[in-house]
Short mmCIF file of C-alpha atoms in Angstrom, two decimals:
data_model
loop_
_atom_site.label_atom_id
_atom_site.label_comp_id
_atom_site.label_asym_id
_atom_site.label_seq_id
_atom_site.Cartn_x
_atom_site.Cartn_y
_atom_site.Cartn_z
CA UNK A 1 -26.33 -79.48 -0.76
CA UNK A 2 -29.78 -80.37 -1.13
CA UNK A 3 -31.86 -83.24 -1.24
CA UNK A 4 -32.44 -83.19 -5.20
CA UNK A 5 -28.61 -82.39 -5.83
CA UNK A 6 -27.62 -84.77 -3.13
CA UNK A 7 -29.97 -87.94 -4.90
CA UNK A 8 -28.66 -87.45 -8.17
CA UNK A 9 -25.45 -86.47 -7.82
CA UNK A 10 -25.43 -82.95 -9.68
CA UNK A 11 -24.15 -79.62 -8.76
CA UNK A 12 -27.02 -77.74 -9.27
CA UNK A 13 -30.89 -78.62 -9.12
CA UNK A 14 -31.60 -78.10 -12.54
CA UNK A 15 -33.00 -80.74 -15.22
CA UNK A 16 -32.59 -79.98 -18.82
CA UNK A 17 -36.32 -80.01 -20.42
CA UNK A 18 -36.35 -83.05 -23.01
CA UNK A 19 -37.27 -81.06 -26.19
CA UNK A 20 -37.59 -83.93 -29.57
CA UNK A 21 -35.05 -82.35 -31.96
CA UNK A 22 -33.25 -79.89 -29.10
CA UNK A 23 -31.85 -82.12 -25.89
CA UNK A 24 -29.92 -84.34 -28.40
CA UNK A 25 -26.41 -85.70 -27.30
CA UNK A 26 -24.37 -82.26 -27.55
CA UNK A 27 -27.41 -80.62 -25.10
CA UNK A 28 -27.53 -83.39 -22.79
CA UNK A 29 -24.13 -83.35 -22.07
CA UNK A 30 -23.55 -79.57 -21.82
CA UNK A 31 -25.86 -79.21 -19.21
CA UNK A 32 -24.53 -82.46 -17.25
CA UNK A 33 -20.91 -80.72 -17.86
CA UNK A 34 -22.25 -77.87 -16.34
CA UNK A 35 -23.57 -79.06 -13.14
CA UNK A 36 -27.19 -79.94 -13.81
CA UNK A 37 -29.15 -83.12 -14.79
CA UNK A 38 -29.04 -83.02 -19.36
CA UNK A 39 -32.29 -85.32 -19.97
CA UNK A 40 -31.98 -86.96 -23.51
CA UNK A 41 -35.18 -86.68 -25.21
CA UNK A 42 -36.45 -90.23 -26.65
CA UNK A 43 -39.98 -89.74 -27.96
CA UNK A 44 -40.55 -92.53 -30.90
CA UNK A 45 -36.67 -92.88 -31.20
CA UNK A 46 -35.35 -96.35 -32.10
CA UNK A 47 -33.89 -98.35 -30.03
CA UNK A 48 -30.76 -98.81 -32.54
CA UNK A 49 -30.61 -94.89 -32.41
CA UNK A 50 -31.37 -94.42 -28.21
CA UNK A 51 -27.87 -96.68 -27.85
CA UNK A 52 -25.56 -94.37 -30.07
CA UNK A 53 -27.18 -91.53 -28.94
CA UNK A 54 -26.43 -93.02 -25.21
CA UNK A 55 -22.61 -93.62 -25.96
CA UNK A 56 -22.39 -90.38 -27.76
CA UNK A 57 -23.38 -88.46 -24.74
CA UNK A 58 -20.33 -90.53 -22.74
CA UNK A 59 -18.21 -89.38 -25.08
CA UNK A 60 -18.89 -86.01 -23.99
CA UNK A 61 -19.06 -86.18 -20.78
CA UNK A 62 -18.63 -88.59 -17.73
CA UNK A 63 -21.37 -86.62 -15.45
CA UNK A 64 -24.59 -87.89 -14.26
CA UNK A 65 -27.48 -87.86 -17.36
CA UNK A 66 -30.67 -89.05 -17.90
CA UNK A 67 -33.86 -90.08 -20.17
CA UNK A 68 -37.13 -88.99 -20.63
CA UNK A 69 -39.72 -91.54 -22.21
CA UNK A 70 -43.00 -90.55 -23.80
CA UNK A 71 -45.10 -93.52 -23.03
CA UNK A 72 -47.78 -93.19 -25.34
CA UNK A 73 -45.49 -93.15 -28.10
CA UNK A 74 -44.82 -97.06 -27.21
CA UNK A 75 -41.18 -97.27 -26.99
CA UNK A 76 -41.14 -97.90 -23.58
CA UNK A 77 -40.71 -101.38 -23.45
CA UNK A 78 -37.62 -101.55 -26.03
CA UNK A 79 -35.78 -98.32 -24.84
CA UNK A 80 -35.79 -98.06 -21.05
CA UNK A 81 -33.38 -101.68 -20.46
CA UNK A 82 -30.83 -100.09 -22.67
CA UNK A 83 -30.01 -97.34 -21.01
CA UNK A 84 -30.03 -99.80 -17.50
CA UNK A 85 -27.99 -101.71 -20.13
CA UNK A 86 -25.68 -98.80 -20.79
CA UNK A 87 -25.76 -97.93 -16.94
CA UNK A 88 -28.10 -94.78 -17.15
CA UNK A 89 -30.46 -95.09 -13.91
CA UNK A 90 -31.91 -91.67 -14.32
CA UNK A 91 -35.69 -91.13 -16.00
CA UNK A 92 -38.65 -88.64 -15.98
CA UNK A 93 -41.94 -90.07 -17.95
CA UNK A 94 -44.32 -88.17 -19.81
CA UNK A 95 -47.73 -88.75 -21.98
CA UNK A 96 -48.58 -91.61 -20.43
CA UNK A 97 -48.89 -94.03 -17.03
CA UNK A 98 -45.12 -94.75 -15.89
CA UNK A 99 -46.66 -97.01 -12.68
CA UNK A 100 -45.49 -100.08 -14.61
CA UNK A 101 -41.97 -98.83 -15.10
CA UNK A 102 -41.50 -97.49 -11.50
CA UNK A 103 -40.84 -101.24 -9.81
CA UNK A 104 -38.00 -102.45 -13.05
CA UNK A 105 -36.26 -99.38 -13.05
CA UNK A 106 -36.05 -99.81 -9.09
CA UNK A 107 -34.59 -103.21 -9.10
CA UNK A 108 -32.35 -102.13 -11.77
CA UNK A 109 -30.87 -98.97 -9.27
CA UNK A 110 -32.52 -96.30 -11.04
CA UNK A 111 -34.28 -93.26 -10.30
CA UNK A 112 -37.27 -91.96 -11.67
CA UNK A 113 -39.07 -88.80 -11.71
CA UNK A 114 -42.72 -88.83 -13.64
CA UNK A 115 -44.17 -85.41 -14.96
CA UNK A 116 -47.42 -85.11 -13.37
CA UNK A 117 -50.23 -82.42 -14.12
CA UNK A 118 -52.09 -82.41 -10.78
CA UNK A 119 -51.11 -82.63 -7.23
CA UNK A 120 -53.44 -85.13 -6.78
CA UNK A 121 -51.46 -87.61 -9.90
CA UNK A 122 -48.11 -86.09 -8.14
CA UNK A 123 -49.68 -88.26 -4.71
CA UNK A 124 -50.70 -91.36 -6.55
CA UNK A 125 -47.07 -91.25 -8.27
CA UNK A 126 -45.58 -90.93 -5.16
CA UNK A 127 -47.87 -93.57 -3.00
CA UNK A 128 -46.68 -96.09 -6.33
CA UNK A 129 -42.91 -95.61 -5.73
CA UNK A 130 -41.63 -92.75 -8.37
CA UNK A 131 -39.07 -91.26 -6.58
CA UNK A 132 -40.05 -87.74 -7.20
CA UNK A 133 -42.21 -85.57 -9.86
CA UNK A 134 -41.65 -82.73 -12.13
CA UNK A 135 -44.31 -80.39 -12.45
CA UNK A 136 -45.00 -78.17 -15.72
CA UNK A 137 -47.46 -75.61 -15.99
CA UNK A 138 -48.72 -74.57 -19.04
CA UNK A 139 -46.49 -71.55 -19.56
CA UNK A 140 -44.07 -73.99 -20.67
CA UNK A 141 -43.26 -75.02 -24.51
CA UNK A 142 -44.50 -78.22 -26.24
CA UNK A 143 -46.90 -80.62 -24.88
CA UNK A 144 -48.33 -78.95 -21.61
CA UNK A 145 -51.42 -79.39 -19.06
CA UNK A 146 -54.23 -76.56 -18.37
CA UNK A 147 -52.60 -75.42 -14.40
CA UNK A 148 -50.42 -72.74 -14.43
CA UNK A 149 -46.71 -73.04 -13.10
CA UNK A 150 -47.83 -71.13 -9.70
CA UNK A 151 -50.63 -73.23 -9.04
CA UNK A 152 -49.39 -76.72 -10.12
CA UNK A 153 -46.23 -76.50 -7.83
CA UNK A 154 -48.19 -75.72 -5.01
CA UNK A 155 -50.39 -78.10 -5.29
CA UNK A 156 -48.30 -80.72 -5.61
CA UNK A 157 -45.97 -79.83 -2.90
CA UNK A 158 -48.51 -80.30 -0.46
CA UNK A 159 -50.26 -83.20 -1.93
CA UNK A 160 -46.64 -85.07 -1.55
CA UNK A 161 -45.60 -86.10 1.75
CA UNK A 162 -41.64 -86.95 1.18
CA UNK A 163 -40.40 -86.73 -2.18
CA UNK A 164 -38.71 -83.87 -4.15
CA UNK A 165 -40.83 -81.69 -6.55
CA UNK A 166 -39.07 -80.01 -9.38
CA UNK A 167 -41.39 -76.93 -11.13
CA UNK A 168 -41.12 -76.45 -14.42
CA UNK A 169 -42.69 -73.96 -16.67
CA UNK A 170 -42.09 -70.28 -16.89
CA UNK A 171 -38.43 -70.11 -15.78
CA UNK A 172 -35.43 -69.02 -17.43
CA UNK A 173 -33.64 -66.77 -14.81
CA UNK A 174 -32.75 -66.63 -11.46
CA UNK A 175 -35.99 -64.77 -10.58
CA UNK A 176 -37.67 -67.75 -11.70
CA UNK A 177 -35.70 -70.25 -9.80
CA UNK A 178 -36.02 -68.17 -6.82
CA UNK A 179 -39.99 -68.19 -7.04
CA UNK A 180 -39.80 -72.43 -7.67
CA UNK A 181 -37.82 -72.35 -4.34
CA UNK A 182 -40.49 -70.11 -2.64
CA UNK A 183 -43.59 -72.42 -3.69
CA UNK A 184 -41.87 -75.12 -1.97
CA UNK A 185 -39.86 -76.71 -5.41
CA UNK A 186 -36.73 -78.77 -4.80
CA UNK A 187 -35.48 -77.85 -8.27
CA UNK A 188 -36.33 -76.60 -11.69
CA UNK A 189 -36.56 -78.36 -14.84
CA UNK A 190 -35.65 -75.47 -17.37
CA UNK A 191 -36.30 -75.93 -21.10
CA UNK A 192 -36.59 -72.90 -23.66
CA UNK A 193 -33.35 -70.98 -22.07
CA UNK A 194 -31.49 -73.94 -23.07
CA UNK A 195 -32.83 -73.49 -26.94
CA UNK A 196 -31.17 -70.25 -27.02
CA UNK A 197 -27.77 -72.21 -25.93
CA UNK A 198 -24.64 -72.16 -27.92
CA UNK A 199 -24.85 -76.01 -27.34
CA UNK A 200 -28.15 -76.57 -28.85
CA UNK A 201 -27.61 -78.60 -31.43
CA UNK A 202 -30.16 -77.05 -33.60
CA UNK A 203 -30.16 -74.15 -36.62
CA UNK A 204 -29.50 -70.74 -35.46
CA UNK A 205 -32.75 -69.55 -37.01
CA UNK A 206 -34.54 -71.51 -34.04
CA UNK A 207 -32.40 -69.93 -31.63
CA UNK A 208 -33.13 -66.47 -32.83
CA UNK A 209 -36.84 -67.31 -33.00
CA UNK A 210 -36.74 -67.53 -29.12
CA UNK A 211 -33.93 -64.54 -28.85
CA UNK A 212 -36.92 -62.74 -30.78
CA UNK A 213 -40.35 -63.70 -29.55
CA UNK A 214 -42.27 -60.91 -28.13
CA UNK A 215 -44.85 -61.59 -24.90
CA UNK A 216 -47.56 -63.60 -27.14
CA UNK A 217 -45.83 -64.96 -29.31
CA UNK A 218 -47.11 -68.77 -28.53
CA UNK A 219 -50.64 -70.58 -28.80
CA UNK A 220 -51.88 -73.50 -27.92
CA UNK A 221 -53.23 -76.04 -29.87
CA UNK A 222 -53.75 -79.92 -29.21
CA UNK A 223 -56.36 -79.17 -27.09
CA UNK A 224 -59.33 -81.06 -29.10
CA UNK A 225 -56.72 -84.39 -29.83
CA UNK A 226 -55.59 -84.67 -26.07
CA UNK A 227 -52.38 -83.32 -25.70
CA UNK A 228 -51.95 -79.42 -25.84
CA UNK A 229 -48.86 -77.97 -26.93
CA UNK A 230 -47.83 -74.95 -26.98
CA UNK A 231 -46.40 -73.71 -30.34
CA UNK A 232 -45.27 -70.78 -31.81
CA UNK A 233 -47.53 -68.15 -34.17
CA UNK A 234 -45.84 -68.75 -37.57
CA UNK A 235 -47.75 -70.08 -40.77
CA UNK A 236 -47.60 -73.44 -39.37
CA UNK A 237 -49.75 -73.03 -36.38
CA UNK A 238 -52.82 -72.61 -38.28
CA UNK A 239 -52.68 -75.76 -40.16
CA UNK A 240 -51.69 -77.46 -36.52
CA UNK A 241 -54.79 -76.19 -35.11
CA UNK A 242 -57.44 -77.03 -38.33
CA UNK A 243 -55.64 -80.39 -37.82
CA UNK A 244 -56.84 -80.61 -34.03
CA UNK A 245 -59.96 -79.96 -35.05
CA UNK A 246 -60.49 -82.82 -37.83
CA UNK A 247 -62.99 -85.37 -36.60
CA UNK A 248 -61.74 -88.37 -35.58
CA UNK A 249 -57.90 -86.70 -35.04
CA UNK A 250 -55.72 -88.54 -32.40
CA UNK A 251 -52.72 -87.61 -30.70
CA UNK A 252 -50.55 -90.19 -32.88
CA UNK A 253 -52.18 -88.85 -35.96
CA UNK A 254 -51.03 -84.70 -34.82
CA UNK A 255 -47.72 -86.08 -33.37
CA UNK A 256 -47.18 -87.72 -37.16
CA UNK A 257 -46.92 -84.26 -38.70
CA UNK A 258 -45.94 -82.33 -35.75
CA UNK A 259 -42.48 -84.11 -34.68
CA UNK A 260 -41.22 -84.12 -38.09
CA UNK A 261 -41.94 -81.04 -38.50
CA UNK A 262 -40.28 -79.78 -35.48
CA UNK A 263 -37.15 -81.79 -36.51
CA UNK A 264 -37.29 -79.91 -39.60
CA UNK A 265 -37.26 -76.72 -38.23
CA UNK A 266 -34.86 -77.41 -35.96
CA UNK A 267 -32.15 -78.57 -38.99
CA UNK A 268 -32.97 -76.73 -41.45
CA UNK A 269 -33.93 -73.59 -39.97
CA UNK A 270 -37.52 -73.30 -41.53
CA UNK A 271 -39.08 -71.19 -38.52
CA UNK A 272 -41.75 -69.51 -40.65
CA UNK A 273 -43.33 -72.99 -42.25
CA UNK A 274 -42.27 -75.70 -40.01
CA UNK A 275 -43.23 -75.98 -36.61
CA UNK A 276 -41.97 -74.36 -33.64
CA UNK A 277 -42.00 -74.45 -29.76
CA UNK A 278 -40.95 -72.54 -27.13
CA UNK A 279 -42.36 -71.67 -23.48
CA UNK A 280 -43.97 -67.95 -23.14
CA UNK A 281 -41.00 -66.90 -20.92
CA UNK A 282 -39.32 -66.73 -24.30
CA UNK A 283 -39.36 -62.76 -24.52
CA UNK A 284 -36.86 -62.60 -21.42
CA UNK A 285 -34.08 -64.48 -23.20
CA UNK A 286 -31.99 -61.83 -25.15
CA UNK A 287 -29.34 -63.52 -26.51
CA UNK A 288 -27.47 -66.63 -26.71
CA UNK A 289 -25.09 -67.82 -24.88
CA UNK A 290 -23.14 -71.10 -23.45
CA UNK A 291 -24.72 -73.45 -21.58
CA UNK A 292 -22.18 -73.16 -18.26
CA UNK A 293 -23.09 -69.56 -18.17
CA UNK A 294 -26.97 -70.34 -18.20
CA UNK A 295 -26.95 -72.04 -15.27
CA UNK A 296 -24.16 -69.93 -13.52
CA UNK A 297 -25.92 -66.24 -14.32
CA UNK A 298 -29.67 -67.75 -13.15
CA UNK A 299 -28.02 -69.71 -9.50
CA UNK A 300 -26.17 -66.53 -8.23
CA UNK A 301 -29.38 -64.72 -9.27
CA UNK A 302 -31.47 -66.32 -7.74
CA UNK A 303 -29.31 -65.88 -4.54
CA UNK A 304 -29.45 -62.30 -5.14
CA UNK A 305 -32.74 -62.81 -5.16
CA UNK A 306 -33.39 -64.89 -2.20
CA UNK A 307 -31.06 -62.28 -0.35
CA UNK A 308 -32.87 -59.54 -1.27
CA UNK A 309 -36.06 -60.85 0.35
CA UNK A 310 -35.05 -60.34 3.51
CA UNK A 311 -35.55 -57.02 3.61
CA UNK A 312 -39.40 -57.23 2.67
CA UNK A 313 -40.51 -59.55 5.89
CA UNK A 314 -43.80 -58.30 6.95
#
């Protein structure tokens, strides 16, 4: 057992990506069910709605799950004591400084792991207390940084001096797992494999998007407002980018049209008008298929993998 596996209690050393309108309650707990760490995504939710959504996910499973909180979008403050409330001690942060969350989610027993886009913010997290970092490199979907997966996980592995790194970005099989583990990752935080999961509970026009998508079949955009995301090329990206590019646009403003929109999409199936996101290791993923066998298919390949490496020592 490792050390991530052996902190939080999971089988395997896998978080679920927290996707707004994807790692809902059915997700979450498929991917706890199945060994790994499901991540509830909580971006401008209500605090009313973070509580069901909290007791819905017990009803589905009894493994360990977590939260991620988008600071910027100000929720902070009213959603993070209810799930101490509701006894859920596990967090990563995004969008935002988590430094003031690190010490009460401490005292309250929890854990948290901040998403950091440097090695140098992975070392300040870890000389304020977090208790490790996920790192996502821009390959990823949604909001992402500028450093690519390869170069952001090493980076921050040797910027850290103790705690666990999990890489994110870029991986949705066992060869990418494998190559987390060789830059010095403790885990992998895997999002756009688990949108073409039976479990997502999302239309299957979404799924099929990322079944479909060819090798450049994402942009980014963002870039001018402060947050680049990474979205796919349908007839809603160009309006998402002209939007960037309005004077005096903010995040808030683009994240006003942009998360509805991705809710849409994901409901009602709109692909070609709505928004949609998805990480550029999209046009690896063939098919759908259950959670459980996700994350059991990309752990024995990545052992194959790992194996296999012995025989090409120099």
């Amino acid at each position: 057992m490792g050390r991530l596996t052996e902190m939080l209690g999971i089988q395997y050393p896998i978080f679920c990506g927290a996707m707004g309108g994807v790692s809902r309650p059915e997700l979450v707990a498929a991917v706890s069910n199945a060994g790994g760490m499901g991540i509830l995504a909580t971006a401008g939710a209500k605090p009313e709605a973070v509580r069901e959504d909290i007791r819905k996910i017990k009803e589905l499973t009894d493994k360990p799950f977590g939260a991620n909180v988008a600071i910027i979008t100000g929720n902070a403050d009213d959603i993070i004591p209810i799930f101490l409330e509701e006894g859920v001690k596990f967090f990563t942060t995004g969008a935002g400084n988590p430094v003031p969350y690190i010490k009460p989610i401490h005292d309250a027993g929890g854990i948290i792991f901040p998403v950091v886009p440097s090695g140098r913010v992975a070392k300040k997290m870890e000389d304020n207390g977090a208790d490790g970092v996920v790192v996502e490199g821009t390959e990823a979907g949604g909001h992402v940084g500028t450093a690519t997966t390869f170069t952001l996980c090493q980076q921050a592995v040797a910027a850290v001096d103790h705690i666990p790194v999990v890489c994110a970005g870029g991986i949705a099989d066992g060869h990418g797992v494998a190559a987390a583990y060789a830059l010095g990752a403790d885990g992998v935080q895997v999002g756009t494999a688990f949108v073409a999961s039976v479990e997502a509970p999302i239309h299957d026009n979404y799924k099929q998007a990322v079944v479909k998508a060819n090798d450049t079949a994402t942009v980014l955009s963002g870039s001018n407002s402060g947050a680049p995301m990474r979205i796919e090329k349908n007839a809603a990206a160009p309006k998402h980018i002209a939007m960037d590019k309005e004077e005096g646009m903010t995040f808030q403003k683009l994240e006003a049209y942009t998360i509805p929109s991705l809710v849409k999409a994901a409901s009602t199936g709109d692909v070609e008008n709505e928004i949609v996101t998805y990480g550029q290791i999209a046009s690896i993923i063939k098919e759908v298929k259950p959670v459980k066998q996700i994350i059991e298919e990309m752990f024995a390949e990545a052992n194959e993998v790992i194996d296999s490496l012995q025989s090409k020592k120099i």
